[in-house]
Structures are given as structure tokens and as C-alpha cells.
């Protein structure tokens, strides 16, 4: 496979807090192949979330370059970055980030209303398809506080996939799940990748994600330690 989805050159990010400068990313080069289950692994503070936020156009590098789908995303203004995200990228977070007052179905539908502006009939069909894919059809009307942790994360997976993105960025998606539930969520994401070719990019400590990943990057102090296929 030679098709490259993300290409980073000397990517660096500094945060300044008063006089103190933190080198969150120290100038890193990497390529992520289209369709690869990809993991960035490293201790807390090593720069994983910073990196995912830059890939996801939620933040910009201080220096260096990053191409996502051959677009230089560090050069996009806010509006164009938001459009690029809406079209190409889904997000999954450690603490699920569901909207508490909305049902499972409504949480999944939300980006289709707010970002995609799909008509109602098309949205309804898509939502029931996704509920079925994550095995939550029976919980469609439950609010997040009526769902288990694993069910919440399945809603979040469905929401990330709603608009059919090319890639999903998942920041420690199994950190708040028990081991068995985490295993099921990982298998679900792998089967989605296998069916639809969606590229999954993880930040994680979870050995089970690393075991299933085809590309693994080890981070330490904002640098890549080594690289290799699992
Ligand atoms: P990880 O996700 O691997 O735990 P982060 O990317 O969150 O690492 O953080 C990398 C480094 O950058 C840490 O030293 C962290 O304290 C710092 N950092 C992250 N975000 C900010 C921010 N918004 N302002 C200042 N420093 C930050
Ligand atoms: Mg983090």
C-alpha cells in the first residue's frame, strides 16, 4: 500500500505559558497510509493529543508542515478548517463527549444536522443504519445517562462515522472502559475499517489497540522514538 493519507514534515508545536515554553512536538516526520489502523503510543505528556489535534485541524503547528489528504491543513483558515473536518474527519474521545439531553439516535444525527445539513429522510435512514452497525437499535431513544460506558462509546463511534469520513481520530478511546468492553470497541472499529476502508488514527496506551495496529509510532517528549509495523 503506497497511498499516503497524512504526511508530516518537521512538525513542531510549542506552547508558551508566560515565560515558559513547552515543546509539545519537537519536529517530527511520519507518513500514515490510507486505510491503516494507526497508533501513536507514549506516556502522558508525550504529545499525542497535540498531534491528533493538529491532524484534525483543531490546532495548528508552530512550524513544519502537515498534509492531510494532500491538503496543507496548517494553511486553512477557521472556516475552511471546519469545512475540511466536517467533510473528512470523525472524532472519538476518551470521555465520549455525548450531549446529555439528546438520545443516542439524536447524538448520532447531530453532525448530520449541524454540519452536513442533510434532509430529514436521509438523516433518519443513515442514523438507523449506524445504530444497527454498532448494535444499539434497541437503545436508540436512551439518553447517555441511560447507557453503559461501552454503549456510550458505541454511540460516539457511530457519530464519528455519520458523515462517512475518510478518517477517524480517536484520542485514548478505551481509557475509560473496562477491559472486556474495550476489546469489543476495538473489534468494532477494526471491522468498520475492514468494511469501509476508514483510516483510524489512535492515541493510546492500550496494548490491544497496538496489537491490532498496522502502523505504530512510539512518542516520547514530543519526538518519535521509533517506528514499525506491529
Ligand atoms: P499527551 O496527549 O501525550 O498526554 P499532550 O499533547 O496533551 O500529551 O501534551 C504534550 C505537552 O504539551 C505536555 O507537556 C502538556 O503539558 C503540554 N500542553 C498540551 N496542551 C497545552 C496547552 N493548551 N497549553 C500549554 N501546554 C500544553
Ligand atoms: Mg492526551
Short mmCIF file of C-alpha atoms and ligand atoms in Angstrom, two decimals:
data_model
loop_
_atom_site.label_atom_id
_atom_site.label_comp_id
_atom_site.label_asym_id
_atom_site.label_seq_id
_atom_site.Cartn_x
_atom_site.Cartn_y
_atom_site.Cartn_z
CA UNK A 1 0.00 0.00 0.00
CA UNK A 2 1.57 3.29 -1.02
CA UNK A 3 -1.37 5.66 -0.77
CA UNK A 4 -0.49 8.27 1.89
CA UNK A 5 -3.28 9.92 3.88
CA UNK A 6 -1.21 12.04 6.28
CA UNK A 7 2.29 13.31 5.60
CA UNK A 8 4.14 15.25 8.28
CA UNK A 9 7.42 17.12 7.78
CA UNK A 10 9.38 18.56 10.71
CA UNK A 11 6.12 19.14 12.54
CA UNK A 12 6.64 21.17 15.70
CA UNK A 13 4.35 22.69 18.29
CA UNK A 14 5.32 24.94 21.16
CA UNK A 15 3.03 26.19 23.89
CA UNK A 16 4.02 29.35 25.71
CA UNK A 17 2.72 29.84 29.22
CA UNK A 18 4.12 33.16 30.33
CA UNK A 19 7.90 32.80 30.14
CA UNK A 20 7.82 29.03 29.93
CA UNK A 21 7.97 27.32 26.55
CA UNK A 22 6.81 23.71 26.27
CA UNK A 23 7.98 21.78 23.24
CA UNK A 24 4.92 19.56 22.81
CA UNK A 25 6.13 18.35 19.39
CA UNK A 26 9.80 18.60 18.55
CA UNK A 27 9.83 18.44 14.74
CA UNK A 28 8.58 15.04 13.64
CA UNK A 29 8.28 13.29 10.30
CA UNK A 30 5.86 10.47 9.61
CA UNK A 31 3.50 9.14 6.98
CA UNK A 32 0.18 7.41 7.62
CA UNK A 33 -1.06 5.05 4.95
CA UNK A 34 -4.64 5.24 3.76
CA UNK A 35 -6.76 2.63 5.50
CA UNK A 36 -4.14 1.80 8.13
CA UNK A 37 -5.13 1.15 11.74
CA UNK A 38 -2.54 3.52 13.20
CA UNK A 39 -1.50 4.04 16.82
CA UNK A 40 0.54 6.78 18.47
CA UNK A 41 1.71 5.32 21.75
CA UNK A 42 3.50 7.09 24.55
CA UNK A 43 3.37 8.23 28.16
CA UNK A 44 1.14 11.06 29.34
CA UNK A 45 2.52 14.40 28.17
CA UNK A 46 4.44 12.95 25.22
CA UNK A 47 2.44 14.99 22.69
CA UNK A 48 -0.19 12.53 21.44
CA UNK A 49 -3.24 14.77 21.84
CA UNK A 50 -1.37 17.75 20.44
CA UNK A 51 -0.54 15.70 17.37
CA UNK A 52 -4.09 14.40 16.89
CA UNK A 53 -5.47 17.91 17.28
CA UNK A 54 -3.15 19.15 14.53
CA UNK A 55 -4.02 16.25 12.20
CA UNK A 56 -7.71 17.00 12.90
CA UNK A 57 -7.31 20.72 12.07
CA UNK A 58 -8.35 21.68 15.61
CA UNK A 59 -4.96 23.30 16.19
CA UNK A 60 -2.01 24.48 14.10
CA UNK A 61 1.68 23.61 14.24
CA UNK A 62 4.18 26.30 15.25
CA UNK A 63 6.48 25.24 12.42
CA UNK A 64 6.63 22.42 9.91
CA UNK A 65 4.12 21.09 7.52
CA UNK A 66 1.30 18.60 7.55
CA UNK A 67 -0.60 17.32 4.53
CA UNK A 68 -3.92 15.57 5.15
CA UNK A 69 -5.50 14.12 2.01
CA UNK A 70 -2.88 16.15 0.12
CA UNK A 71 -4.23 19.38 1.62
CA UNK A 72 -1.85 21.60 3.59
CA UNK A 73 -4.20 21.91 6.55
CA UNK A 74 -1.93 24.23 8.56
CA UNK A 75 -2.71 26.88 5.94
CA UNK A 76 -6.51 26.67 6.26
CA UNK A 77 -8.42 29.49 7.95
CA UNK A 78 -11.01 28.66 10.64
CA UNK A 79 -13.93 28.38 8.26
CA UNK A 80 -12.07 26.21 5.75
CA UNK A 81 -10.65 24.05 8.54
CA UNK A 82 -14.17 23.48 9.90
CA UNK A 83 -15.43 22.53 6.44
CA UNK A 84 -12.47 20.18 5.91
CA UNK A 85 -13.16 18.50 9.25
CA UNK A 86 -16.86 18.15 8.57
CA UNK A 87 -16.21 16.52 5.24
CA UNK A 88 -13.29 14.23 6.04
CA UNK A 89 -12.74 13.62 9.73
CA UNK A 90 -14.65 12.00 12.60
CA UNK A 91 -13.60 12.29 16.25
CA UNK A 92 -13.83 9.91 19.21
CA UNK A 93 -12.80 11.00 22.70
CA UNK A 94 -11.79 9.32 25.94
CA UNK A 95 -14.82 10.65 27.85
CA UNK A 96 -17.29 10.08 24.96
CA UNK A 97 -18.40 13.76 24.74
CA UNK A 98 -22.05 12.93 24.09
CA UNK A 99 -24.71 15.61 24.55
CA UNK A 100 -26.54 14.61 27.75
CA UNK A 101 -30.01 15.87 26.80
CA UNK A 102 -30.06 14.09 23.42
CA UNK A 103 -30.93 10.42 22.84
CA UNK A 104 -28.45 8.00 21.28
CA UNK A 105 -30.11 8.47 17.88
CA UNK A 106 -30.10 12.28 18.23
CA UNK A 107 -26.43 12.33 19.22
CA UNK A 108 -25.58 10.37 16.07
CA UNK A 109 -27.81 12.63 13.98
CA UNK A 110 -26.34 15.84 15.37
CA UNK A 111 -23.42 16.29 12.91
CA UNK A 112 -25.76 15.50 10.01
CA UNK A 113 -27.95 18.44 11.06
CA UNK A 114 -25.32 20.90 12.27
CA UNK A 115 -22.50 20.26 9.81
CA UNK A 116 -23.85 18.35 6.85
CA UNK A 117 -27.36 19.81 6.72
CA UNK A 118 -28.77 16.61 5.26
CA UNK A 119 -32.55 16.48 4.70
CA UNK A 120 -34.61 14.67 7.37
CA UNK A 121 -35.37 11.48 5.44
CA UNK A 122 -31.75 10.86 4.52
CA UNK A 123 -30.69 11.56 8.12
CA UNK A 124 -33.22 9.07 9.52
CA UNK A 125 -32.04 6.32 7.19
CA UNK A 126 -28.40 6.97 7.99
CA UNK A 127 -28.99 7.03 11.75
CA UNK A 128 -30.84 3.70 11.79
CA UNK A 129 -28.13 2.15 9.60
CA UNK A 130 -25.48 3.35 12.08
CA UNK A 131 -27.44 2.25 15.15
CA UNK A 132 -27.60 -1.19 13.62
CA UNK A 133 -23.88 -1.18 12.76
CA UNK A 134 -22.96 -0.51 16.41
CA UNK A 135 -25.69 -2.84 17.69
CA UNK A 136 -27.71 -0.18 19.51
CA UNK A 137 -31.02 -0.18 17.66
CA UNK A 138 -32.83 -1.13 20.87
CA UNK A 139 -31.24 1.82 22.75
CA UNK A 140 -32.00 4.46 20.09
CA UNK A 141 -34.15 6.54 22.46
CA UNK A 142 -31.93 6.24 25.53
CA UNK A 143 -30.11 9.31 26.77
CA UNK A 144 -26.40 8.93 27.65
CA UNK A 145 -27.17 8.53 31.39
CA UNK A 146 -29.28 5.51 30.43
CA UNK A 147 -26.36 3.84 28.62
CA UNK A 148 -23.33 1.90 29.88
CA UNK A 149 -19.80 3.16 29.18
CA UNK A 150 -19.38 0.76 26.28
CA UNK A 151 -22.75 1.74 24.81
CA UNK A 152 -21.82 5.42 25.09
CA UNK A 153 -18.60 4.83 23.24
CA UNK A 154 -20.50 2.89 20.55
CA UNK A 155 -22.77 5.92 20.11
CA UNK A 156 -19.62 8.05 19.79
CA UNK A 157 -18.22 5.66 17.17
CA UNK A 158 -21.47 5.87 15.19
CA UNK A 159 -21.49 9.68 15.47
CA UNK A 160 -17.88 9.84 14.24
CA UNK A 161 -18.87 7.75 11.22
CA UNK A 162 -22.14 9.55 10.48
CA UNK A 163 -20.99 11.63 7.54
CA UNK A 164 -18.84 8.84 6.07
CA UNK A 165 -15.43 10.42 6.87
CA UNK A 166 -12.19 9.21 5.30
CA UNK A 167 -10.53 9.12 8.70
CA UNK A 168 -11.42 8.85 12.37
CA UNK A 169 -9.19 10.33 15.08
CA UNK A 170 -9.60 8.59 18.41
CA UNK A 171 -7.85 10.07 21.45
CA UNK A 172 -7.45 7.29 24.06
CA UNK A 173 -10.89 5.87 23.20
CA UNK A 174 -10.64 2.88 25.55
CA UNK A 175 -9.12 4.66 28.58
CA UNK A 176 -12.45 4.84 30.44
CA UNK A 177 -13.68 1.35 29.58
CA UNK A 178 -13.22 -1.96 31.33
CA UNK A 179 -11.02 -4.44 29.56
CA UNK A 180 -13.76 -6.58 28.01
CA UNK A 181 -15.74 -3.57 26.77
CA UNK A 182 -12.56 -2.01 25.39
CA UNK A 183 -11.85 -5.19 23.46
CA UNK A 184 -15.32 -5.10 21.89
CA UNK A 185 -14.99 -1.43 20.90
CA UNK A 186 -11.61 -2.11 19.28
CA UNK A 187 -13.04 -5.05 17.32
CA UNK A 188 -15.96 -2.88 16.22
CA UNK A 189 -13.60 -0.20 14.90
CA UNK A 190 -11.46 -2.81 13.15
CA UNK A 191 -14.49 -4.31 11.41
CA UNK A 192 -15.61 -0.83 10.31
CA UNK A 193 -12.14 -0.25 8.88
CA UNK A 194 -12.28 -3.63 7.13
CA UNK A 195 -15.72 -2.91 5.63
CA UNK A 196 -15.36 0.75 4.66
CA UNK A 197 -11.62 1.38 4.48
CA UNK A 198 -11.89 4.18 7.05
CA UNK A 199 -8.45 5.12 8.39
CA UNK A 200 -8.34 5.06 12.21
CA UNK A 201 -5.65 7.07 13.99
CA UNK A 202 -5.36 6.45 17.73
CA UNK A 203 -3.58 7.95 20.65
CA UNK A 204 -3.44 5.19 23.21
CA UNK A 205 -1.76 3.23 25.99
CA UNK A 206 -3.91 0.19 25.24
CA UNK A 207 -1.86 -2.83 24.22
CA UNK A 208 -4.86 -4.35 22.43
CA UNK A 209 -5.04 -1.39 20.05
CA UNK A 210 -1.29 -1.63 19.47
CA UNK A 211 -1.62 -5.36 18.76
CA UNK A 212 -4.26 -4.70 16.11
CA UNK A 213 -2.49 -1.71 14.55
CA UNK A 214 -0.62 -1.94 11.27
CA UNK A 215 1.31 1.23 11.91
CA UNK A 216 2.65 2.04 15.38
CA UNK A 217 4.56 5.19 16.32
CA UNK A 218 6.16 5.50 19.75
CA UNK A 219 6.24 9.01 21.18
CA UNK A 220 8.45 10.40 23.91
CA UNK A 221 8.89 14.06 24.85
CA UNK A 222 7.34 15.24 21.59
CA UNK A 223 9.54 13.05 19.41
CA UNK A 224 9.05 9.74 17.62
CA UNK A 225 11.25 7.13 19.20
CA UNK A 226 10.99 4.51 16.53
CA UNK A 227 8.52 3.28 14.00
CA UNK A 228 7.47 -0.15 12.90
CA UNK A 229 4.68 -2.41 11.81
CA UNK A 230 3.09 -4.45 14.55
P1 LIG B 1 -0.45 13.51 25.67
O1 LIG B 1 -1.73 13.57 24.92
O2 LIG B 1 0.53 12.53 25.11
O3 LIG B 1 -0.67 13.27 27.14
P2 LIG B 1 -0.32 16.37 25.18
O4 LIG B 1 -0.26 16.54 23.71
O5 LIG B 1 -1.62 16.60 25.84
O6 LIG B 1 0.28 14.93 25.55
O7 LIG B 1 0.74 17.35 25.87
C1 LIG B 1 2.09 17.47 25.42
C2 LIG B 1 2.78 18.56 26.23
O8 LIG B 1 2.23 19.84 25.90
C3 LIG B 1 2.62 18.42 27.74
O9 LIG B 1 3.80 18.87 28.35
C4 LIG B 1 1.46 19.34 28.05
O10 LIG B 1 1.54 19.82 29.37
C5 LIG B 1 1.65 20.45 27.05
N1 LIG B 1 0.38 21.07 26.62
C6 LIG B 1 -0.65 20.45 25.98
N2 LIG B 1 -1.64 21.31 25.69
C7 LIG B 1 -1.24 22.52 26.16
C8 LIG B 1 -1.82 23.83 26.17
N3 LIG B 1 -3.02 24.07 25.63
N4 LIG B 1 -1.12 24.83 26.77
C9 LIG B 1 0.07 24.59 27.31
N5 LIG B 1 0.69 23.40 27.31
C10 LIG B 1 0.05 22.37 26.77
MG1 LIG B 2 -3.67 13.18 25.55
#
